[in-house]
């Protein structure tokens, strides 16, 4: 019963983390314009994502433009795009494995393989979370280095966007959920273990001289 509860909790966390990965991947807010110095007067807001950049005017109008070339992006955004796409695909694989290895499903004919399948799902989700964490931290490190670079103009400096916070939260959910699924796998294997039982046959009581007790009066 405890392993089933761990499975449900782990699947809820991992699915929520996978949805967070997609939000972080699609939301064009990995980098936002930094308002420092003379750039503090807000006339337009610049958002930079993995797939497009958007400019929001003070009047409320927003114009987005898809990147013309992937090679023209900074190295951290190129790596973040590849890592988030791989993380999203791994999340799909992890969800399929988790459904197949759950105790409440009949996706596999051999119930003994369910703990192994669930362990594979947990490892897949942990890998998914680590890939997203690398992508987000790499981008954040580039933003910090550019922000403190005295050679860059103030209009070119950026700050953390909401996508980075979504990415950090989603990676934590994926790693935690994957660890819980792995723990539920170990609990399930212990519960499914059949204890060894030794059947002892009845020993016929014999007397010292070889006669049965019923022969005695």
PDB file of C-alpha atoms in Angstrom:
ATOM      1  CA  UNK A   1       0.000   0.000   0.000  1.00  0.00           C
ATOM      2  CA  UNK A   2       2.875   2.339   0.823  1.00  0.00           C
ATOM      3  CA  UNK A   3       4.536   1.647  -2.532  1.00  0.00           C
ATOM      4  CA  UNK A   4       1.295   2.531  -4.360  1.00  0.00           C
ATOM      5  CA  UNK A   5       1.149   5.856  -2.523  1.00  0.00           C
ATOM      6  CA  UNK A   6       4.767   6.586  -3.456  1.00  0.00           C
ATOM      7  CA  UNK A   7       3.982   5.771  -7.075  1.00  0.00           C
ATOM      8  CA  UNK A   8       1.054   8.201  -7.169  1.00  0.00           C
ATOM      9  CA  UNK A   9       3.061  10.964  -5.481  1.00  0.00           C
ATOM     10  CA  UNK A  10       6.050  10.418  -7.759  1.00  0.00           C
ATOM     11  CA  UNK A  11       3.918  10.460 -10.911  1.00  0.00           C
ATOM     12  CA  UNK A  12       2.141  13.664  -9.845  1.00  0.00           C
ATOM     13  CA  UNK A  13       5.473  15.410  -9.224  1.00  0.00           C
ATOM     14  CA  UNK A  14       7.066  14.191 -12.441  1.00  0.00           C
ATOM     15  CA  UNK A  15       4.093  15.089 -14.645  1.00  0.00           C
ATOM     16  CA  UNK A  16       4.004  18.556 -13.081  1.00  0.00           C
ATOM     17  CA  UNK A  17       7.736  18.896 -13.687  1.00  0.00           C
ATOM     18  CA  UNK A  18       7.368  17.765 -17.301  1.00  0.00           C
ATOM     19  CA  UNK A  19       4.683  20.383 -17.871  1.00  0.00           C
ATOM     20  CA  UNK A  20       7.065  22.927 -16.368  1.00  0.00           C
ATOM     21  CA  UNK A  21       9.717  21.878 -18.877  1.00  0.00           C
ATOM     22  CA  UNK A  22       7.358  22.604 -21.764  1.00  0.00           C
ATOM     23  CA  UNK A  23       6.375  25.972 -20.283  1.00  0.00           C
ATOM     24  CA  UNK A  24      10.028  26.943 -19.832  1.00  0.00           C
ATOM     25  CA  UNK A  25      10.845  25.765 -23.348  1.00  0.00           C
ATOM     26  CA  UNK A  26       8.028  27.656 -25.070  1.00  0.00           C
ATOM     27  CA  UNK A  27       7.883  30.829 -22.977  1.00  0.00           C
ATOM     28  CA  UNK A  28      10.048  33.554 -24.615  1.00  0.00           C
ATOM     29  CA  UNK A  29      11.367  34.903 -21.325  1.00  0.00           C
ATOM     30  CA  UNK A  30      14.781  33.359 -20.751  1.00  0.00           C
ATOM     31  CA  UNK A  31      16.436  36.782 -20.892  1.00  0.00           C
ATOM     32  CA  UNK A  32      14.743  40.105 -20.174  1.00  0.00           C
ATOM     33  CA  UNK A  33      16.073  43.632 -20.549  1.00  0.00           C
ATOM     34  CA  UNK A  34      17.897  45.010 -17.507  1.00  0.00           C
ATOM     35  CA  UNK A  35      16.841  48.488 -16.450  1.00  0.00           C
ATOM     36  CA  UNK A  36      19.928  50.043 -14.933  1.00  0.00           C
ATOM     37  CA  UNK A  37      21.578  53.443 -15.225  1.00  0.00           C
ATOM     38  CA  UNK A  38      20.124  55.572 -17.988  1.00  0.00           C
ATOM     39  CA  UNK A  39      18.148  52.588 -19.258  1.00  0.00           C
ATOM     40  CA  UNK A  40      15.824  52.852 -16.278  1.00  0.00           C
ATOM     41  CA  UNK A  41      13.257  54.757 -18.349  1.00  0.00           C
ATOM     42  CA  UNK A  42      10.965  52.024 -19.625  1.00  0.00           C
ATOM     43  CA  UNK A  43       9.922  52.583 -23.216  1.00  0.00           C
ATOM     44  CA  UNK A  44       9.968  48.968 -24.308  1.00  0.00           C
ATOM     45  CA  UNK A  45      10.544  45.571 -22.746  1.00  0.00           C
ATOM     46  CA  UNK A  46      12.775  43.086 -24.522  1.00  0.00           C
ATOM     47  CA  UNK A  47      12.200  39.355 -24.034  1.00  0.00           C
ATOM     48  CA  UNK A  48      14.518  36.701 -25.429  1.00  0.00           C
ATOM     49  CA  UNK A  49      13.536  33.047 -25.512  1.00  0.00           C
ATOM     50  CA  UNK A  50      14.810  29.865 -27.085  1.00  0.00           C
ATOM     51  CA  UNK A  51      12.772  30.243 -30.253  1.00  0.00           C
ATOM     52  CA  UNK A  52      11.920  33.926 -30.605  1.00  0.00           C
ATOM     53  CA  UNK A  53      12.467  37.395 -29.214  1.00  0.00           C
ATOM     54  CA  UNK A  54       9.654  39.771 -28.315  1.00  0.00           C
ATOM     55  CA  UNK A  55       9.471  43.521 -27.808  1.00  0.00           C
ATOM     56  CA  UNK A  56       6.653  44.919 -25.691  1.00  0.00           C
ATOM     57  CA  UNK A  57       6.002  48.612 -26.213  1.00  0.00           C
ATOM     58  CA  UNK A  58       4.850  50.953 -23.459  1.00  0.00           C
ATOM     59  CA  UNK A  59       1.508  51.181 -25.269  1.00  0.00           C
ATOM     60  CA  UNK A  60       0.941  47.444 -24.718  1.00  0.00           C
ATOM     61  CA  UNK A  61       1.694  46.306 -28.267  1.00  0.00           C
ATOM     62  CA  UNK A  62       3.929  43.259 -28.544  1.00  0.00           C
ATOM     63  CA  UNK A  63       5.949  42.209 -31.576  1.00  0.00           C
ATOM     64  CA  UNK A  64       7.644  38.806 -31.700  1.00  0.00           C
ATOM     65  CA  UNK A  65      10.153  37.575 -34.239  1.00  0.00           C
ATOM     66  CA  UNK A  66      11.357  34.020 -34.685  1.00  0.00           C
ATOM     67  CA  UNK A  67      15.119  33.634 -34.848  1.00  0.00           C
ATOM     68  CA  UNK A  68      16.361  33.444 -38.423  1.00  0.00           C
ATOM     69  CA  UNK A  69      19.333  31.193 -37.679  1.00  0.00           C
ATOM     70  CA  UNK A  70      20.097  28.934 -34.739  1.00  0.00           C
ATOM     71  CA  UNK A  71      23.838  29.400 -35.273  1.00  0.00           C
ATOM     72  CA  UNK A  72      23.442  33.119 -34.709  1.00  0.00           C
ATOM     73  CA  UNK A  73      22.295  32.569 -31.123  1.00  0.00           C
ATOM     74  CA  UNK A  74      24.660  32.687 -28.146  1.00  0.00           C
ATOM     75  CA  UNK A  75      26.235  29.397 -27.146  1.00  0.00           C
ATOM     76  CA  UNK A  76      24.243  29.133 -23.933  1.00  0.00           C
ATOM     77  CA  UNK A  77      20.911  29.544 -25.734  1.00  0.00           C
ATOM     78  CA  UNK A  78      21.890  26.983 -28.370  1.00  0.00           C
ATOM     79  CA  UNK A  79      22.782  24.477 -25.655  1.00  0.00           C
ATOM     80  CA  UNK A  80      19.635  25.331 -23.683  1.00  0.00           C
ATOM     81  CA  UNK A  81      17.467  24.734 -26.746  1.00  0.00           C
ATOM     82  CA  UNK A  82      18.976  21.309 -27.380  1.00  0.00           C
ATOM     83  CA  UNK A  83      18.894  20.261 -23.720  1.00  0.00           C
ATOM     84  CA  UNK A  84      15.286  21.320 -23.161  1.00  0.00           C
ATOM     85  CA  UNK A  85      14.111  19.491 -26.283  1.00  0.00           C
ATOM     86  CA  UNK A  86      15.899  16.308 -25.157  1.00  0.00           C
ATOM     87  CA  UNK A  87      14.487  16.774 -21.662  1.00  0.00           C
ATOM     88  CA  UNK A  88      10.962  17.076 -23.048  1.00  0.00           C
ATOM     89  CA  UNK A  89      11.326  13.897 -25.109  1.00  0.00           C
ATOM     90  CA  UNK A  90      12.782  12.015 -22.152  1.00  0.00           C
ATOM     91  CA  UNK A  91       9.790  13.142 -20.109  1.00  0.00           C
ATOM     92  CA  UNK A  92       7.469  11.459 -22.609  1.00  0.00           C
ATOM     93  CA  UNK A  93       9.500   8.242 -22.340  1.00  0.00           C
ATOM     94  CA  UNK A  94       9.476   8.459 -18.551  1.00  0.00           C
ATOM     95  CA  UNK A  95       5.698   8.913 -18.411  1.00  0.00           C
ATOM     96  CA  UNK A  96       5.194   5.891 -20.689  1.00  0.00           C
ATOM     97  CA  UNK A  97       7.480   3.755 -18.500  1.00  0.00           C
ATOM     98  CA  UNK A  98       5.795   4.946 -15.310  1.00  0.00           C
ATOM     99  CA  UNK A  99       2.342   4.046 -16.657  1.00  0.00           C
ATOM    100  CA  UNK A 100       3.578   0.627 -17.786  1.00  0.00           C
ATOM    101  CA  UNK A 101       5.259  -0.072 -14.442  1.00  0.00           C
ATOM    102  CA  UNK A 102       2.435   1.134 -12.196  1.00  0.00           C
ATOM    103  CA  UNK A 103       0.678  -1.428 -10.030  1.00  0.00           C
ATOM    104  CA  UNK A 104      -2.769  -0.298 -11.186  1.00  0.00           C
ATOM    105  CA  UNK A 105      -2.133  -0.959 -14.894  1.00  0.00           C
ATOM    106  CA  UNK A 106      -1.933  -4.125 -16.997  1.00  0.00           C
ATOM    107  CA  UNK A 107       0.409  -2.893 -19.710  1.00  0.00           C
ATOM    108  CA  UNK A 108       2.789  -5.799 -19.175  1.00  0.00           C
ATOM    109  CA  UNK A 109       1.899  -9.444 -18.828  1.00  0.00           C
ATOM    110  CA  UNK A 110       4.745 -10.192 -16.417  1.00  0.00           C
ATOM    111  CA  UNK A 111       4.137  -8.470 -13.086  1.00  0.00           C
ATOM    112  CA  UNK A 112       7.663  -9.311 -11.969  1.00  0.00           C
ATOM    113  CA  UNK A 113       9.061  -6.809 -14.494  1.00  0.00           C
ATOM    114  CA  UNK A 114       7.059  -3.879 -13.087  1.00  0.00           C
ATOM    115  CA  UNK A 115       9.697  -2.906 -10.470  1.00  0.00           C
ATOM    116  CA  UNK A 116      12.384  -2.797 -13.170  1.00  0.00           C
ATOM    117  CA  UNK A 117      10.162  -0.700 -15.440  1.00  0.00           C
ATOM    118  CA  UNK A 118       9.380   1.709 -12.618  1.00  0.00           C
ATOM    119  CA  UNK A 119      13.078   1.974 -11.783  1.00  0.00           C
ATOM    120  CA  UNK A 120      13.761   2.850 -15.420  1.00  0.00           C
ATOM    121  CA  UNK A 121      11.061   5.524 -15.256  1.00  0.00           C
ATOM    122  CA  UNK A 122      12.621   7.026 -12.135  1.00  0.00           C
ATOM    123  CA  UNK A 123      16.085   7.146 -13.671  1.00  0.00           C
ATOM    124  CA  UNK A 124      14.643   8.679 -16.846  1.00  0.00           C
ATOM    125  CA  UNK A 125      12.927  11.460 -14.910  1.00  0.00           C
ATOM    126  CA  UNK A 126      16.070  12.182 -12.885  1.00  0.00           C
ATOM    127  CA  UNK A 127      18.062  12.455 -16.122  1.00  0.00           C
ATOM    128  CA  UNK A 128      15.347  14.716 -17.548  1.00  0.00           C
ATOM    129  CA  UNK A 129      15.586  17.020 -14.534  1.00  0.00           C
ATOM    130  CA  UNK A 130      19.376  17.139 -14.631  1.00  0.00           C
ATOM    131  CA  UNK A 131      19.400  18.088 -18.317  1.00  0.00           C
ATOM    132  CA  UNK A 132      16.980  20.934 -17.699  1.00  0.00           C
ATOM    133  CA  UNK A 133      18.975  22.059 -14.663  1.00  0.00           C
ATOM    134  CA  UNK A 134      22.159  22.217 -16.749  1.00  0.00           C
ATOM    135  CA  UNK A 135      20.385  24.264 -19.421  1.00  0.00           C
ATOM    136  CA  UNK A 136      18.938  26.756 -16.955  1.00  0.00           C
ATOM    137  CA  UNK A 137      22.122  27.147 -14.913  1.00  0.00           C
ATOM    138  CA  UNK A 138      24.241  27.552 -18.050  1.00  0.00           C
ATOM    139  CA  UNK A 139      21.979  30.348 -19.295  1.00  0.00           C
ATOM    140  CA  UNK A 140      21.911  32.013 -15.877  1.00  0.00           C
ATOM    141  CA  UNK A 141      25.705  31.929 -15.701  1.00  0.00           C
ATOM    142  CA  UNK A 142      25.957  33.634 -19.108  1.00  0.00           C
ATOM    143  CA  UNK A 143      23.499  36.332 -18.018  1.00  0.00           C
ATOM    144  CA  UNK A 144      25.508  37.021 -14.864  1.00  0.00           C
ATOM    145  CA  UNK A 145      28.804  37.231 -16.754  1.00  0.00           C
ATOM    146  CA  UNK A 146      27.335  39.619 -19.331  1.00  0.00           C
ATOM    147  CA  UNK A 147      25.706  41.738 -16.637  1.00  0.00           C
ATOM    148  CA  UNK A 148      29.038  42.357 -14.911  1.00  0.00           C
ATOM    149  CA  UNK A 149      30.958  42.823 -18.161  1.00  0.00           C
ATOM    150  CA  UNK A 150      32.064  46.485 -18.312  1.00  0.00           C
ATOM    151  CA  UNK A 151      32.535  46.288 -22.082  1.00  0.00           C
ATOM    152  CA  UNK A 152      28.833  45.761 -22.756  1.00  0.00           C
ATOM    153  CA  UNK A 153      26.468  48.688 -23.022  1.00  0.00           C
ATOM    154  CA  UNK A 154      23.665  48.959 -20.510  1.00  0.00           C
ATOM    155  CA  UNK A 155      21.070  48.418 -23.217  1.00  0.00           C
ATOM    156  CA  UNK A 156      22.636  45.035 -24.056  1.00  0.00           C
ATOM    157  CA  UNK A 157      22.627  43.669 -20.516  1.00  0.00           C
ATOM    158  CA  UNK A 158      19.954  41.186 -19.518  1.00  0.00           C
ATOM    159  CA  UNK A 159      18.424  39.758 -16.360  1.00  0.00           C
ATOM    160  CA  UNK A 160      16.757  36.480 -15.399  1.00  0.00           C
ATOM    161  CA  UNK A 161      13.420  35.820 -17.086  1.00  0.00           C
ATOM    162  CA  UNK A 162      10.480  33.837 -15.777  1.00  0.00           C
ATOM    163  CA  UNK A 163      11.468  30.818 -17.867  1.00  0.00           C
ATOM    164  CA  UNK A 164      14.566  30.315 -15.727  1.00  0.00           C
ATOM    165  CA  UNK A 165      12.475  30.137 -12.568  1.00  0.00           C
ATOM    166  CA  UNK A 166      10.079  27.723 -14.242  1.00  0.00           C
ATOM    167  CA  UNK A 167      13.085  25.643 -15.249  1.00  0.00           C
ATOM    168  CA  UNK A 168      14.542  25.528 -11.750  1.00  0.00           C
ATOM    169  CA  UNK A 169      11.210  24.529 -10.263  1.00  0.00           C
ATOM    170  CA  UNK A 170      10.524  21.909 -12.930  1.00  0.00           C
ATOM    171  CA  UNK A 171      13.970  20.335 -12.559  1.00  0.00           C
ATOM    172  CA  UNK A 172      13.492  20.024  -8.784  1.00  0.00           C
ATOM    173  CA  UNK A 173      10.099  18.370  -9.289  1.00  0.00           C
ATOM    174  CA  UNK A 174      11.513  15.932 -11.848  1.00  0.00           C
ATOM    175  CA  UNK A 175      14.488  14.923  -9.720  1.00  0.00           C
ATOM    176  CA  UNK A 176      12.370  14.554  -6.576  1.00  0.00           C
ATOM    177  CA  UNK A 177       9.621  12.652  -8.389  1.00  0.00           C
ATOM    178  CA  UNK A 178      12.140  10.355 -10.077  1.00  0.00           C
ATOM    179  CA  UNK A 179      13.770   9.572  -6.730  1.00  0.00           C
ATOM    180  CA  UNK A 180      10.356   8.778  -5.208  1.00  0.00           C
ATOM    181  CA  UNK A 181       9.521   6.437  -8.103  1.00  0.00           C
ATOM    182  CA  UNK A 182      12.839   4.659  -7.605  1.00  0.00           C
ATOM    183  CA  UNK A 183      12.094   4.263  -3.891  1.00  0.00           C
ATOM    184  CA  UNK A 184       8.640   2.895  -4.656  1.00  0.00           C
ATOM    185  CA  UNK A 185      10.310   0.368  -6.930  1.00  0.00           C
ATOM    186  CA  UNK A 186      12.490  -0.927  -4.090  1.00  0.00           C
ATOM    187  CA  UNK A 187       9.505  -1.083  -1.726  1.00  0.00           C
ATOM    188  CA  UNK A 188       7.483  -2.952  -4.332  1.00  0.00           C
ATOM    189  CA  UNK A 189      10.211  -5.533  -4.881  1.00  0.00           C
ATOM    190  CA  UNK A 190      10.397  -6.190  -1.141  1.00  0.00           C
ATOM    191  CA  UNK A 191       6.644  -6.590  -0.888  1.00  0.00           C
ATOM    192  CA  UNK A 192       6.557  -8.952  -3.844  1.00  0.00           C
ATOM    193  CA  UNK A 193       9.296 -11.159  -2.444  1.00  0.00           C
ATOM    194  CA  UNK A 194       7.797 -14.514  -1.422  1.00  0.00           C
ATOM    195  CA  UNK A 195       9.210 -15.755   1.860  1.00  0.00           C
ATOM    196  CA  UNK A 196      10.730 -19.177   1.743  1.00  0.00           C
ATOM    197  CA  UNK A 197       8.603 -21.685   3.577  1.00  0.00           C
ATOM    198  CA  UNK A 198       9.846 -25.110   4.538  1.00  0.00           C
ATOM    199  CA  UNK A 199       7.232 -27.799   4.828  1.00  0.00           C
ATOM    200  CA  UNK A 200       8.137 -30.440   7.281  1.00  0.00           C
ATOM    201  CA  UNK A 201       6.550 -33.853   6.887  1.00  0.00           C
ATOM    202  CA  UNK A 202       5.258 -35.647   9.899  1.00  0.00           C
ATOM    203  CA  UNK A 203       7.816 -37.890  11.494  1.00  0.00           C
ATOM    204  CA  UNK A 204       6.508 -41.241  12.500  1.00  0.00           C
ATOM    205  CA  UNK A 205       7.131 -41.931  16.104  1.00  0.00           C
ATOM    206  CA  UNK A 206       9.024 -45.153  16.573  1.00  0.00           C
ATOM    207  CA  UNK A 207      10.267 -46.869  19.661  1.00  0.00           C
ATOM    208  CA  UNK A 208      13.813 -47.858  20.223  1.00  0.00           C
ATOM    209  CA  UNK A 209      13.257 -51.482  19.192  1.00  0.00           C
ATOM    210  CA  UNK A 210      11.413 -50.559  15.989  1.00  0.00           C
ATOM    211  CA  UNK A 211       7.771 -51.175  17.072  1.00  0.00           C
ATOM    212  CA  UNK A 212       4.951 -48.725  16.829  1.00  0.00           C
ATOM    213  CA  UNK A 213       3.484 -47.305  19.964  1.00  0.00           C
ATOM    214  CA  UNK A 214       0.144 -48.868  19.154  1.00  0.00           C
ATOM    215  CA  UNK A 215       1.725 -52.299  19.580  1.00  0.00           C
ATOM    216  CA  UNK A 216       2.063 -51.639  23.263  1.00  0.00           C
ATOM    217  CA  UNK A 217      -0.828 -52.329  25.600  1.00  0.00           C
TER     218      UNK A 217
END
